[in-house]
Amino acid sequence: MERYGDYLFNYAIVRVTDADVAADLVQETFLSALKSLDRFEGRSSERTWLTAILKRKIFDSYRKQYQSRSVSTGEREMDISDEDYYKQAAPFRGHWIQGKGPHTHSLLPEGELEQEELMEIIRRCISLLPENLATVFVMRMMDETESEEICKELGITPSNLWVMLHRARLRMRECLENKWLT
Amino acid sequence: MNGKFMEFMSKRMIACDQASYLISLRQDQPIGCRKEMQLRMHLLTCHLCRKYFRHVKQLEQLVDQYREAPGAKTPAFQLPEDKSTEIRRAIDEASNVK
């Protein structure tokens, strides 16, 4: 616990973004590990073994988070043309809504950014995403999970996944742009 | 001739919603020649989507930076003290039951 507590917490926190949830997952990991201690054969290092358990827990939490929200995911939300960002009426159907498209030259902050500040802003932006978008964004971008695996875990089709990632990127981009400006 | 050309073009032109979707999609997988061409054509004429194209790449960079950060030599986060105590206690209890 002393040796791996912080390591596991760091592993969890970039993936679930909520510190309390991350700490709970670490606790569950230690308890599960303890229960299955006799099955640990020492073929991998303790750290690898604990990380594998934690990873399983994180995936379970993604799935729970996703399922609790997916009831409200309608057909409309699966449309490529996100109505929060693009005009829906002719003759400019599909064009950016004024002010919702990019307006700065670069998304990168001017000057050096403290690591902590970056972490804080990215976490804020993820927490502002609708929860199901946050789940796929974190799984794909933070955890670098293969797309097939995400679809399998969450029970969605690849085209659902691509649209959701697109919608998440639209919002993350906008959030980052606005954060640097303020 | 001109009419036919316009018809030919308009069938192949995509709007910003499609273009930005393709920009996102090609971060994850190849989108194929035809779509790549449609995207390039759109980018030639649309400065907003050119910016979007750049921003999506920069978003990826920032996320990479974010992901790598805590793995550095010093852990960026520490398990909160009260949580550590709670976990330690839970482990003790669980070991006693065993």
PDB file of C-alpha atoms in Angstrom:
ATOM      1  CA  MET A   1       0.000   0.000   0.000  1.00  0.00           C
ATOM      2  CA  GLU A   2       2.773   2.424   0.958  1.00  0.00           C
ATOM      3  CA  ARG A   3       4.763   1.469  -2.086  1.00  0.00           C
ATOM      4  CA  TYR A   4       2.071   1.500  -4.748  1.00  0.00           C
ATOM      5  CA  GLY A   5      -0.692   3.729  -3.369  1.00  0.00           C
ATOM      6  CA  ASP A   6       0.390   6.931  -5.064  1.00  0.00           C
ATOM      7  CA  TYR A   7       1.378   5.180  -8.268  1.00  0.00           C
ATOM      8  CA  LEU A   8      -2.044   3.588  -8.636  1.00  0.00           C
ATOM      9  CA  PHE A   9      -3.779   6.801  -7.673  1.00  0.00           C
ATOM     10  CA  ASN A  10      -1.917   8.646 -10.429  1.00  0.00           C
ATOM     11  CA  TYR A  11      -2.754   5.909 -12.880  1.00  0.00           C
ATOM     12  CA  ALA A  12      -6.424   6.178 -11.986  1.00  0.00           C
ATOM     13  CA  ILE A  13      -6.763   9.930 -11.767  1.00  0.00           C
ATOM     14  CA  VAL A  14      -5.786  10.694 -15.362  1.00  0.00           C
ATOM     15  CA  ARG A  15      -8.302   8.142 -16.491  1.00  0.00           C
ATOM     16  CA  VAL A  16     -11.318   8.878 -14.359  1.00  0.00           C
ATOM     17  CA  THR A  17     -10.577  12.585 -13.692  1.00  0.00           C
ATOM     18  CA  ASP A  18     -12.534  12.656 -10.431  1.00  0.00           C
ATOM     19  CA  ALA A  19     -10.125  12.378  -7.485  1.00  0.00           C
ATOM     20  CA  ASP A  20     -12.665  10.774  -5.134  1.00  0.00           C
ATOM     21  CA  VAL A  21     -13.624   8.137  -7.661  1.00  0.00           C
ATOM     22  CA  ALA A  22      -9.931   7.483  -8.345  1.00  0.00           C
ATOM     23  CA  ALA A  23      -9.202   7.020  -4.629  1.00  0.00           C
ATOM     24  CA  ASP A  24     -12.146   4.632  -4.249  1.00  0.00           C
ATOM     25  CA  LEU A  25     -10.937   2.582  -7.200  1.00  0.00           C
ATOM     26  CA  VAL A  26      -7.487   2.324  -5.610  1.00  0.00           C
ATOM     27  CA  GLN A  27      -9.073   1.113  -2.393  1.00  0.00           C
ATOM     28  CA  GLU A  28     -11.132  -1.512  -4.244  1.00  0.00           C
ATOM     29  CA  THR A  29      -8.006  -2.599  -6.082  1.00  0.00           C
ATOM     30  CA  PHE A  30      -6.095  -3.263  -2.878  1.00  0.00           C
ATOM     31  CA  LEU A  31      -9.007  -5.167  -1.396  1.00  0.00           C
ATOM     32  CA  SER A  32      -9.491  -7.291  -4.523  1.00  0.00           C
ATOM     33  CA  ALA A  33      -5.782  -7.954  -4.628  1.00  0.00           C
ATOM     34  CA  LEU A  34      -5.838  -9.099  -1.044  1.00  0.00           C
ATOM     35  CA  LYS A  35      -8.704 -11.468  -1.745  1.00  0.00           C
ATOM     36  CA  SER A  36      -6.947 -13.062  -4.663  1.00  0.00           C
ATOM     37  CA  LEU A  37      -3.477 -12.965  -3.170  1.00  0.00           C
ATOM     38  CA  ASP A  38      -3.157 -16.730  -3.402  1.00  0.00           C
ATOM     39  CA  ARG A  39      -3.695 -16.507  -7.134  1.00  0.00           C
ATOM     40  CA  PHE A  40      -0.790 -14.127  -7.579  1.00  0.00           C
ATOM     41  CA  GLU A  41       1.955 -16.328  -8.924  1.00  0.00           C
ATOM     42  CA  GLY A  42       4.716 -13.814  -9.082  1.00  0.00           C
ATOM     43  CA  ARG A  43       4.981 -14.177 -12.842  1.00  0.00           C
ATOM     44  CA  SER A  44       4.611 -10.419 -13.204  1.00  0.00           C
ATOM     45  CA  SER A  45       5.732  -7.723 -10.806  1.00  0.00           C
ATOM     46  CA  GLU A  46       3.410  -6.698  -8.000  1.00  0.00           C
ATOM     47  CA  ARG A  47       2.957  -3.349  -9.635  1.00  0.00           C
ATOM     48  CA  THR A  48       1.916  -4.841 -12.977  1.00  0.00           C
ATOM     49  CA  TRP A  49      -0.478  -7.152 -11.202  1.00  0.00           C
ATOM     50  CA  LEU A  50      -2.086  -4.349  -9.202  1.00  0.00           C
ATOM     51  CA  THR A  51      -2.286  -2.151 -12.286  1.00  0.00           C
ATOM     52  CA  ALA A  52      -4.101  -4.896 -14.176  1.00  0.00           C
ATOM     53  CA  ILE A  53      -6.670  -5.160 -11.394  1.00  0.00           C
ATOM     54  CA  LEU A  54      -7.060  -1.391 -11.294  1.00  0.00           C
ATOM     55  CA  LYS A  55      -7.491  -1.277 -15.050  1.00  0.00           C
ATOM     56  CA  ARG A  56     -10.331  -3.790 -14.825  1.00  0.00           C
ATOM     57  CA  LYS A  57     -11.968  -1.626 -12.128  1.00  0.00           C
ATOM     58  CA  ILE A  58     -11.605   1.487 -14.256  1.00  0.00           C
ATOM     59  CA  PHE A  59     -13.266  -0.269 -17.189  1.00  0.00           C
ATOM     60  CA  ASP A  60     -16.120  -1.375 -14.956  1.00  0.00           C
ATOM     61  CA  SER A  61     -16.574   2.211 -13.837  1.00  0.00           C
ATOM     62  CA  TYR A  62     -16.624   3.417 -17.463  1.00  0.00           C
ATOM     63  CA  ARG A  63     -19.296   0.908 -18.276  1.00  0.00           C
ATOM     64  CA  LYS A  64     -21.418   1.813 -15.264  1.00  0.00           C
ATOM     65  CA  GLN A  65     -21.063   5.502 -16.007  1.00  0.00           C
ATOM     66  CA  TYR A  66     -21.968   4.942 -19.628  1.00  0.00           C
ATOM     67  CA  GLN A  67     -24.991   2.751 -18.970  1.00  0.00           C
ATOM     68  CA  SER A  68     -26.456   5.096 -16.406  1.00  0.00           C
ATOM     69  CA  ARG A  69     -26.493   7.822 -19.022  1.00  0.00           C
ATOM     70  CA  SER A  70     -27.119   6.000 -22.255  1.00  0.00           C
ATOM     71  CA  VAL A  71     -30.858   5.768 -21.632  1.00  0.00           C
ATOM     72  CA  SER A  72     -31.082   9.415 -22.563  1.00  0.00           C
ATOM     73  CA  THR A  73     -28.972   8.999 -25.701  1.00  0.00           C
ATOM     74  CA  GLY A  74     -31.452   9.443 -28.496  1.00  0.00           C
ATOM     75  CA  GLU A  75     -31.070   8.973 -32.213  1.00  0.00           C
ATOM     76  CA  ARG A  76     -30.655  12.687 -32.638  1.00  0.00           C
ATOM     77  CA  GLU A  77     -27.477  12.657 -30.585  1.00  0.00           C
ATOM     78  CA  MET A  78     -25.942  10.201 -33.003  1.00  0.00           C
ATOM     79  CA  ASP A  79     -26.229  12.654 -35.893  1.00  0.00           C
ATOM     80  CA  ILE A  80     -22.914  13.943 -37.263  1.00  0.00           C
ATOM     81  CA  SER A  81     -24.385  17.424 -37.580  1.00  0.00           C
ATOM     82  CA  ASP A  82     -24.406  18.464 -33.932  1.00  0.00           C
ATOM     83  CA  GLU A  83     -27.153  21.061 -33.643  1.00  0.00           C
ATOM     84  CA  ASP A  84     -25.261  22.930 -30.939  1.00  0.00           C
ATOM     85  CA  TYR A  85     -22.527  23.703 -33.461  1.00  0.00           C
ATOM     86  CA  TYR A  86     -23.943  23.734 -36.986  1.00  0.00           C
ATOM     87  CA  LYS A  87     -26.815  25.533 -38.615  1.00  0.00           C
ATOM     88  CA  GLN A  88     -29.660  23.146 -39.316  1.00  0.00           C
ATOM     89  CA  ALA A  89     -31.676  25.213 -41.774  1.00  0.00           C
ATOM     90  CA  ALA A  90     -31.087  25.851 -45.472  1.00  0.00           C
ATOM     91  CA  PRO A  91     -29.393  27.598 -47.170  1.00  0.00           C
ATOM     92  CA  PHE A  92     -26.529  27.403 -44.679  1.00  0.00           C
ATOM     93  CA  ARG A  93     -27.278  23.947 -43.393  1.00  0.00           C
ATOM     94  CA  GLY A  94     -24.131  22.353 -41.996  1.00  0.00           C
ATOM     95  CA  HIS A  95     -22.206  25.628 -41.624  1.00  0.00           C
ATOM     96  CA  TRP A  96     -20.714  26.623 -38.288  1.00  0.00           C
ATOM     97  CA  ILE A  97     -23.068  28.565 -36.037  1.00  0.00           C
ATOM     98  CA  GLN A  98     -21.660  32.032 -35.472  1.00  0.00           C
ATOM     99  CA  GLY A  99     -19.297  31.991 -32.504  1.00  0.00           C
ATOM    100  CA  LYS A 100     -19.276  28.193 -32.156  1.00  0.00           C
ATOM    101  CA  GLY A 101     -16.502  27.592 -34.647  1.00  0.00           C
ATOM    102  CA  PRO A 102     -12.811  28.150 -33.932  1.00  0.00           C
ATOM    103  CA  HIS A 103     -11.754  31.767 -33.737  1.00  0.00           C
ATOM    104  CA  THR A 104      -8.213  31.776 -32.407  1.00  0.00           C
ATOM    105  CA  HIS A 105      -5.180  30.995 -34.493  1.00  0.00           C
ATOM    106  CA  SER A 106      -3.807  28.384 -32.140  1.00  0.00           C
ATOM    107  CA  LEU A 107      -5.294  26.271 -29.419  1.00  0.00           C
ATOM    108  CA  LEU A 108      -2.000  26.097 -27.574  1.00  0.00           C
ATOM    109  CA  PRO A 109      -1.578  28.576 -24.734  1.00  0.00           C
ATOM    110  CA  GLU A 110       0.753  31.487 -25.203  1.00  0.00           C
ATOM    111  CA  GLY A 111       3.966  31.048 -23.287  1.00  0.00           C
ATOM    112  CA  GLU A 112       4.919  28.250 -20.960  1.00  0.00           C
ATOM    113  CA  LEU A 113       2.120  26.607 -19.156  1.00  0.00           C
ATOM    114  CA  GLU A 114       2.553  25.082 -15.759  1.00  0.00           C
ATOM    115  CA  GLN A 115       1.902  21.373 -15.886  1.00  0.00           C
ATOM    116  CA  GLU A 116      -0.560  21.673 -13.045  1.00  0.00           C
ATOM    117  CA  GLU A 117      -2.497  24.370 -14.804  1.00  0.00           C
ATOM    118  CA  LEU A 118      -2.820  22.213 -17.907  1.00  0.00           C
ATOM    119  CA  MET A 119      -4.014  19.260 -15.849  1.00  0.00           C
ATOM    120  CA  GLU A 120      -6.560  21.430 -14.103  1.00  0.00           C
ATOM    121  CA  ILE A 121      -7.958  22.903 -17.326  1.00  0.00           C
ATOM    122  CA  ILE A 122      -8.176  19.592 -19.150  1.00  0.00           C
ATOM    123  CA  ARG A 123      -9.895  17.994 -16.193  1.00  0.00           C
ATOM    124  CA  ARG A 124     -12.355  20.867 -15.967  1.00  0.00           C
ATOM    125  CA  CYS A 125     -13.153  20.586 -19.653  1.00  0.00           C
ATOM    126  CA  ILE A 126     -13.675  16.825 -19.434  1.00  0.00           C
ATOM    127  CA  SER A 127     -15.961  17.294 -16.444  1.00  0.00           C
ATOM    128  CA  LEU A 128     -18.088  19.695 -18.494  1.00  0.00           C
ATOM    129  CA  LEU A 129     -18.676  17.105 -21.226  1.00  0.00           C
ATOM    130  CA  PRO A 130     -21.962  15.200 -21.197  1.00  0.00           C
ATOM    131  CA  GLU A 131     -21.112  12.050 -19.291  1.00  0.00           C
ATOM    132  CA  ASN A 132     -21.305   9.528 -22.129  1.00  0.00           C
ATOM    133  CA  LEU A 133     -19.047  11.706 -24.287  1.00  0.00           C
ATOM    134  CA  ALA A 134     -16.626  12.046 -21.393  1.00  0.00           C
ATOM    135  CA  THR A 135     -16.501   8.262 -21.056  1.00  0.00           C
ATOM    136  CA  VAL A 136     -15.567   7.598 -24.680  1.00  0.00           C
ATOM    137  CA  PHE A 137     -13.172  10.542 -24.802  1.00  0.00           C
ATOM    138  CA  VAL A 138     -11.299   9.371 -21.719  1.00  0.00           C
ATOM    139  CA  MET A 139     -11.236   5.739 -22.837  1.00  0.00           C
ATOM    140  CA  ARG A 140      -9.913   6.609 -26.268  1.00  0.00           C
ATOM    141  CA  MET A 141      -7.653   9.578 -25.548  1.00  0.00           C
ATOM    142  CA  MET A 142      -6.448   9.100 -21.989  1.00  0.00           C
ATOM    143  CA  ASP A 143      -6.406   5.359 -21.814  1.00  0.00           C
ATOM    144  CA  GLU A 144      -5.604   4.875 -25.505  1.00  0.00           C
ATOM    145  CA  THR A 145      -7.974   1.934 -25.595  1.00  0.00           C
ATOM    146  CA  GLU A 146      -8.403   0.314 -29.000  1.00  0.00           C
ATOM    147  CA  SER A 147     -11.668   1.286 -30.635  1.00  0.00           C
ATOM    148  CA  GLU A 148     -12.824  -2.346 -30.937  1.00  0.00           C
ATOM    149  CA  GLU A 149     -12.389  -2.781 -27.227  1.00  0.00           C
ATOM    150  CA  ILE A 150     -14.357   0.378 -26.420  1.00  0.00           C
ATOM    151  CA  CYS A 151     -17.234  -0.782 -28.623  1.00  0.00           C
ATOM    152  CA  LYS A 152     -17.206  -4.174 -26.957  1.00  0.00           C
ATOM    153  CA  GLU A 153     -17.073  -2.769 -23.432  1.00  0.00           C
ATOM    154  CA  LEU A 154     -19.823  -0.216 -23.962  1.00  0.00           C
ATOM    155  CA  GLY A 155     -21.916  -2.210 -26.403  1.00  0.00           C
ATOM    156  CA  ILE A 156     -21.902   0.441 -29.130  1.00  0.00           C
ATOM    157  CA  THR A 157     -21.220   0.305 -32.866  1.00  0.00           C
ATOM    158  CA  PRO A 158     -18.057   1.819 -34.387  1.00  0.00           C
ATOM    159  CA  SER A 159     -20.076   4.535 -36.109  1.00  0.00           C
ATOM    160  CA  ASN A 160     -21.610   5.517 -32.753  1.00  0.00           C
ATOM    161  CA  LEU A 161     -18.123   5.712 -31.328  1.00  0.00           C
ATOM    162  CA  TRP A 162     -16.784   7.950 -34.119  1.00  0.00           C
ATOM    163  CA  VAL A 163     -19.707  10.349 -33.834  1.00  0.00           C
ATOM    164  CA  MET A 164     -19.358  10.524 -30.063  1.00  0.00           C
ATOM    165  CA  LEU A 165     -15.615  11.143 -30.291  1.00  0.00           C
ATOM    166  CA  HIS A 166     -16.297  13.877 -32.820  1.00  0.00           C
ATOM    167  CA  ARG A 167     -18.863  15.480 -30.523  1.00  0.00           C
ATOM    168  CA  ALA A 168     -16.466  15.232 -27.589  1.00  0.00           C
ATOM    169  CA  ARG A 169     -13.677  16.874 -29.602  1.00  0.00           C
ATOM    170  CA  LEU A 170     -15.978  19.709 -30.681  1.00  0.00           C
ATOM    171  CA  ARG A 171     -16.677  20.470 -27.038  1.00  0.00           C
ATOM    172  CA  MET A 172     -13.157  19.951 -25.735  1.00  0.00           C
ATOM    173  CA  ARG A 173     -11.763  22.253 -28.392  1.00  0.00           C
ATOM    174  CA  GLU A 174     -14.268  24.956 -27.585  1.00  0.00           C
ATOM    175  CA  CYS A 175     -13.666  24.630 -23.859  1.00  0.00           C
ATOM    176  CA  LEU A 176      -9.876  24.861 -24.222  1.00  0.00           C
ATOM    177  CA  GLU A 177     -10.134  27.840 -26.521  1.00  0.00           C
ATOM    178  CA  ASN A 178     -12.320  29.679 -24.035  1.00  0.00           C
ATOM    179  CA  LYS A 179     -10.188  28.733 -21.050  1.00  0.00           C
ATOM    180  CA  TRP A 180      -6.986  30.211 -22.451  1.00  0.00           C
ATOM    181  CA  LEU A 181      -8.803  33.390 -23.363  1.00  0.00           C
ATOM    182  CA  THR A 182     -10.118  34.104 -19.900  1.00  0.00           C
TER     183      THR A 182
ATOM    184  CA  MET B   1     -20.968  22.678 -69.532  1.00  0.00           C
ATOM    185  CA  ASN B   2     -20.870  25.099 -66.679  1.00  0.00           C
ATOM    186  CA  GLY B   3     -24.142  23.745 -65.308  1.00  0.00           C
ATOM    187  CA  LYS B   4     -22.899  20.186 -65.465  1.00  0.00           C
ATOM    188  CA  PHE B   5     -19.658  21.160 -63.803  1.00  0.00           C
ATOM    189  CA  MET B   6     -21.543  22.883 -60.962  1.00  0.00           C
ATOM    190  CA  GLU B   7     -23.741  19.844 -60.530  1.00  0.00           C
ATOM    191  CA  PHE B   8     -20.691  17.593 -60.471  1.00  0.00           C
ATOM    192  CA  MET B   9     -19.019  19.777 -57.852  1.00  0.00           C
ATOM    193  CA  SER B  10     -22.041  20.291 -55.642  1.00  0.00           C
ATOM    194  CA  LYS B  11     -22.547  16.555 -55.353  1.00  0.00           C
ATOM    195  CA  ARG B  12     -19.039  16.224 -54.054  1.00  0.00           C
ATOM    196  CA  MET B  13     -18.778  19.295 -51.877  1.00  0.00           C
ATOM    197  CA  ILE B  14     -19.241  18.797 -48.185  1.00  0.00           C
ATOM    198  CA  ALA B  15     -20.288  21.323 -45.529  1.00  0.00           C
ATOM    199  CA  CYS B  16     -18.461  22.168 -42.299  1.00  0.00           C
ATOM    200  CA  ASP B  17     -20.314  19.564 -40.244  1.00  0.00           C
ATOM    201  CA  GLN B  18     -19.116  16.743 -42.513  1.00  0.00           C
ATOM    202  CA  ALA B  19     -15.649  18.233 -42.846  1.00  0.00           C
ATOM    203  CA  SER B  20     -15.088  18.535 -39.113  1.00  0.00           C
ATOM    204  CA  TYR B  21     -16.390  15.021 -38.608  1.00  0.00           C
ATOM    205  CA  LEU B  22     -13.834  13.753 -41.128  1.00  0.00           C
ATOM    206  CA  ILE B  23     -11.125  15.764 -39.373  1.00  0.00           C
ATOM    207  CA  SER B  24     -11.980  14.001 -36.154  1.00  0.00           C
ATOM    208  CA  LEU B  25     -12.341  10.604 -37.829  1.00  0.00           C
ATOM    209  CA  ARG B  26      -8.948  10.704 -39.510  1.00  0.00           C
ATOM    210  CA  GLN B  27      -7.312  11.083 -36.095  1.00  0.00           C
ATOM    211  CA  ASP B  28      -8.406   7.531 -35.411  1.00  0.00           C
ATOM    212  CA  GLN B  29      -8.277   5.785 -38.768  1.00  0.00           C
ATOM    213  CA  PRO B  30      -7.572   6.318 -42.476  1.00  0.00           C
ATOM    214  CA  ILE B  31     -10.636   7.787 -44.164  1.00  0.00           C
ATOM    215  CA  GLY B  32      -9.893   6.763 -47.752  1.00  0.00           C
ATOM    216  CA  CYS B  33      -8.900   8.691 -50.852  1.00  0.00           C
ATOM    217  CA  ARG B  34     -12.302   9.956 -51.827  1.00  0.00           C
ATOM    218  CA  LYS B  35     -13.137  11.429 -48.429  1.00  0.00           C
ATOM    219  CA  GLU B  36      -9.631  12.798 -48.054  1.00  0.00           C
ATOM    220  CA  MET B  37     -10.087  14.649 -51.358  1.00  0.00           C
ATOM    221  CA  GLN B  38     -13.475  15.989 -50.307  1.00  0.00           C
ATOM    222  CA  LEU B  39     -11.974  17.212 -47.059  1.00  0.00           C
ATOM    223  CA  ARG B  40      -9.020  18.884 -48.830  1.00  0.00           C
ATOM    224  CA  MET B  41     -11.376  20.626 -51.234  1.00  0.00           C
ATOM    225  CA  HIS B  42     -13.419  21.929 -48.346  1.00  0.00           C
ATOM    226  CA  LEU B  43     -10.360  23.111 -46.429  1.00  0.00           C
ATOM    227  CA  LEU B  44      -9.212  25.129 -49.451  1.00  0.00           C
ATOM    228  CA  THR B  45     -12.303  27.255 -49.192  1.00  0.00           C
ATOM    229  CA  CYS B  46     -13.068  27.331 -45.469  1.00  0.00           C
ATOM    230  CA  HIS B  47     -10.846  29.141 -42.996  1.00  0.00           C
ATOM    231  CA  LEU B  48     -12.891  28.006 -39.972  1.00  0.00           C
ATOM    232  CA  CYS B  49     -12.387  24.344 -40.774  1.00  0.00           C
ATOM    233  CA  ARG B  50      -8.686  24.970 -41.445  1.00  0.00           C
ATOM    234  CA  LYS B  51      -8.482  26.301 -37.907  1.00  0.00           C
ATOM    235  CA  TYR B  52     -10.507  23.380 -36.643  1.00  0.00           C
ATOM    236  CA  PHE B  53      -8.106  21.002 -38.378  1.00  0.00           C
ATOM    237  CA  ARG B  54      -5.187  22.603 -36.566  1.00  0.00           C
ATOM    238  CA  HIS B  55      -6.983  22.737 -33.234  1.00  0.00           C
ATOM    239  CA  VAL B  56      -7.883  19.045 -33.277  1.00  0.00           C
ATOM    240  CA  LYS B  57      -4.203  18.174 -33.698  1.00  0.00           C
ATOM    241  CA  GLN B  58      -3.281  20.555 -30.908  1.00  0.00           C
ATOM    242  CA  LEU B  59      -5.938  19.041 -28.677  1.00  0.00           C
ATOM    243  CA  GLU B  60      -4.256  15.691 -29.246  1.00  0.00           C
ATOM    244  CA  GLN B  61      -0.880  17.199 -28.282  1.00  0.00           C
ATOM    245  CA  LEU B  62      -2.263  18.668 -25.077  1.00  0.00           C
ATOM    246  CA  VAL B  63      -3.903  15.396 -24.139  1.00  0.00           C
ATOM    247  CA  ASP B  64      -0.622  13.549 -24.771  1.00  0.00           C
ATOM    248  CA  GLN B  65       1.131  16.012 -22.507  1.00  0.00           C
ATOM    249  CA  TYR B  66      -1.554  15.537 -19.888  1.00  0.00           C
ATOM    250  CA  ARG B  67      -1.384  11.767 -20.078  1.00  0.00           C
ATOM    251  CA  GLU B  68       2.360  11.602 -19.776  1.00  0.00           C
ATOM    252  CA  ALA B  69       2.578  14.056 -16.905  1.00  0.00           C
ATOM    253  CA  PRO B  70       1.834  11.923 -13.856  1.00  0.00           C
ATOM    254  CA  GLY B  71       3.990   9.090 -15.144  1.00  0.00           C
ATOM    255  CA  ALA B  72       7.048  11.295 -14.742  1.00  0.00           C
ATOM    256  CA  LYS B  73       9.577  10.637 -12.020  1.00  0.00           C
ATOM    257  CA  THR B  74       7.714  12.316  -9.225  1.00  0.00           C
ATOM    258  CA  PRO B  75       4.068  11.362  -8.894  1.00  0.00           C
ATOM    259  CA  ALA B  76       2.042  14.477  -9.582  1.00  0.00           C
ATOM    260  CA  PHE B  77      -0.716  13.461  -7.232  1.00  0.00           C
ATOM    261  CA  GLN B  78      -0.676  11.983  -3.820  1.00  0.00           C
ATOM    262  CA  LEU B  79      -3.389   9.852  -2.436  1.00  0.00           C
ATOM    263  CA  PRO B  80      -5.132  12.075   0.120  1.00  0.00           C
ATOM    264  CA  GLU B  81      -4.000  11.313   3.688  1.00  0.00           C
ATOM    265  CA  ASP B  82      -7.466  10.465   5.038  1.00  0.00           C
ATOM    266  CA  LYS B  83      -8.100   8.110   2.127  1.00  0.00           C
ATOM    267  CA  SER B  84      -4.762   6.387   2.741  1.00  0.00           C
ATOM    268  CA  THR B  85      -5.743   5.837   6.359  1.00  0.00           C
ATOM    269  CA  GLU B  86      -9.126   4.507   5.305  1.00  0.00           C
ATOM    270  CA  ILE B  87      -7.564   2.088   2.821  1.00  0.00           C
ATOM    271  CA  ARG B  88      -5.020   0.918   5.359  1.00  0.00           C
ATOM    272  CA  ARG B  89      -7.782   0.253   7.851  1.00  0.00           C
ATOM    273  CA  ALA B  90      -9.864  -1.609   5.247  1.00  0.00           C
ATOM    274  CA  ILE B  91      -6.855  -3.743   4.331  1.00  0.00           C
ATOM    275  CA  ASP B  92      -6.219  -4.552   7.993  1.00  0.00           C
ATOM    276  CA  GLU B  93      -9.826  -5.544   8.536  1.00  0.00           C
ATOM    277  CA  ALA B  94      -9.869  -7.684   5.424  1.00  0.00           C
ATOM    278  CA  SER B  95      -6.644  -9.426   6.430  1.00  0.00           C
ATOM    279  CA  ASN B  96      -8.024 -10.175   9.893  1.00  0.00           C
ATOM    280  CA  VAL B  97     -11.127 -11.778   8.456  1.00  0.00           C
ATOM    281  CA  LYS B  98      -8.861 -13.956   6.386  1.00  0.00           C
TER     282      LYS B  98
END
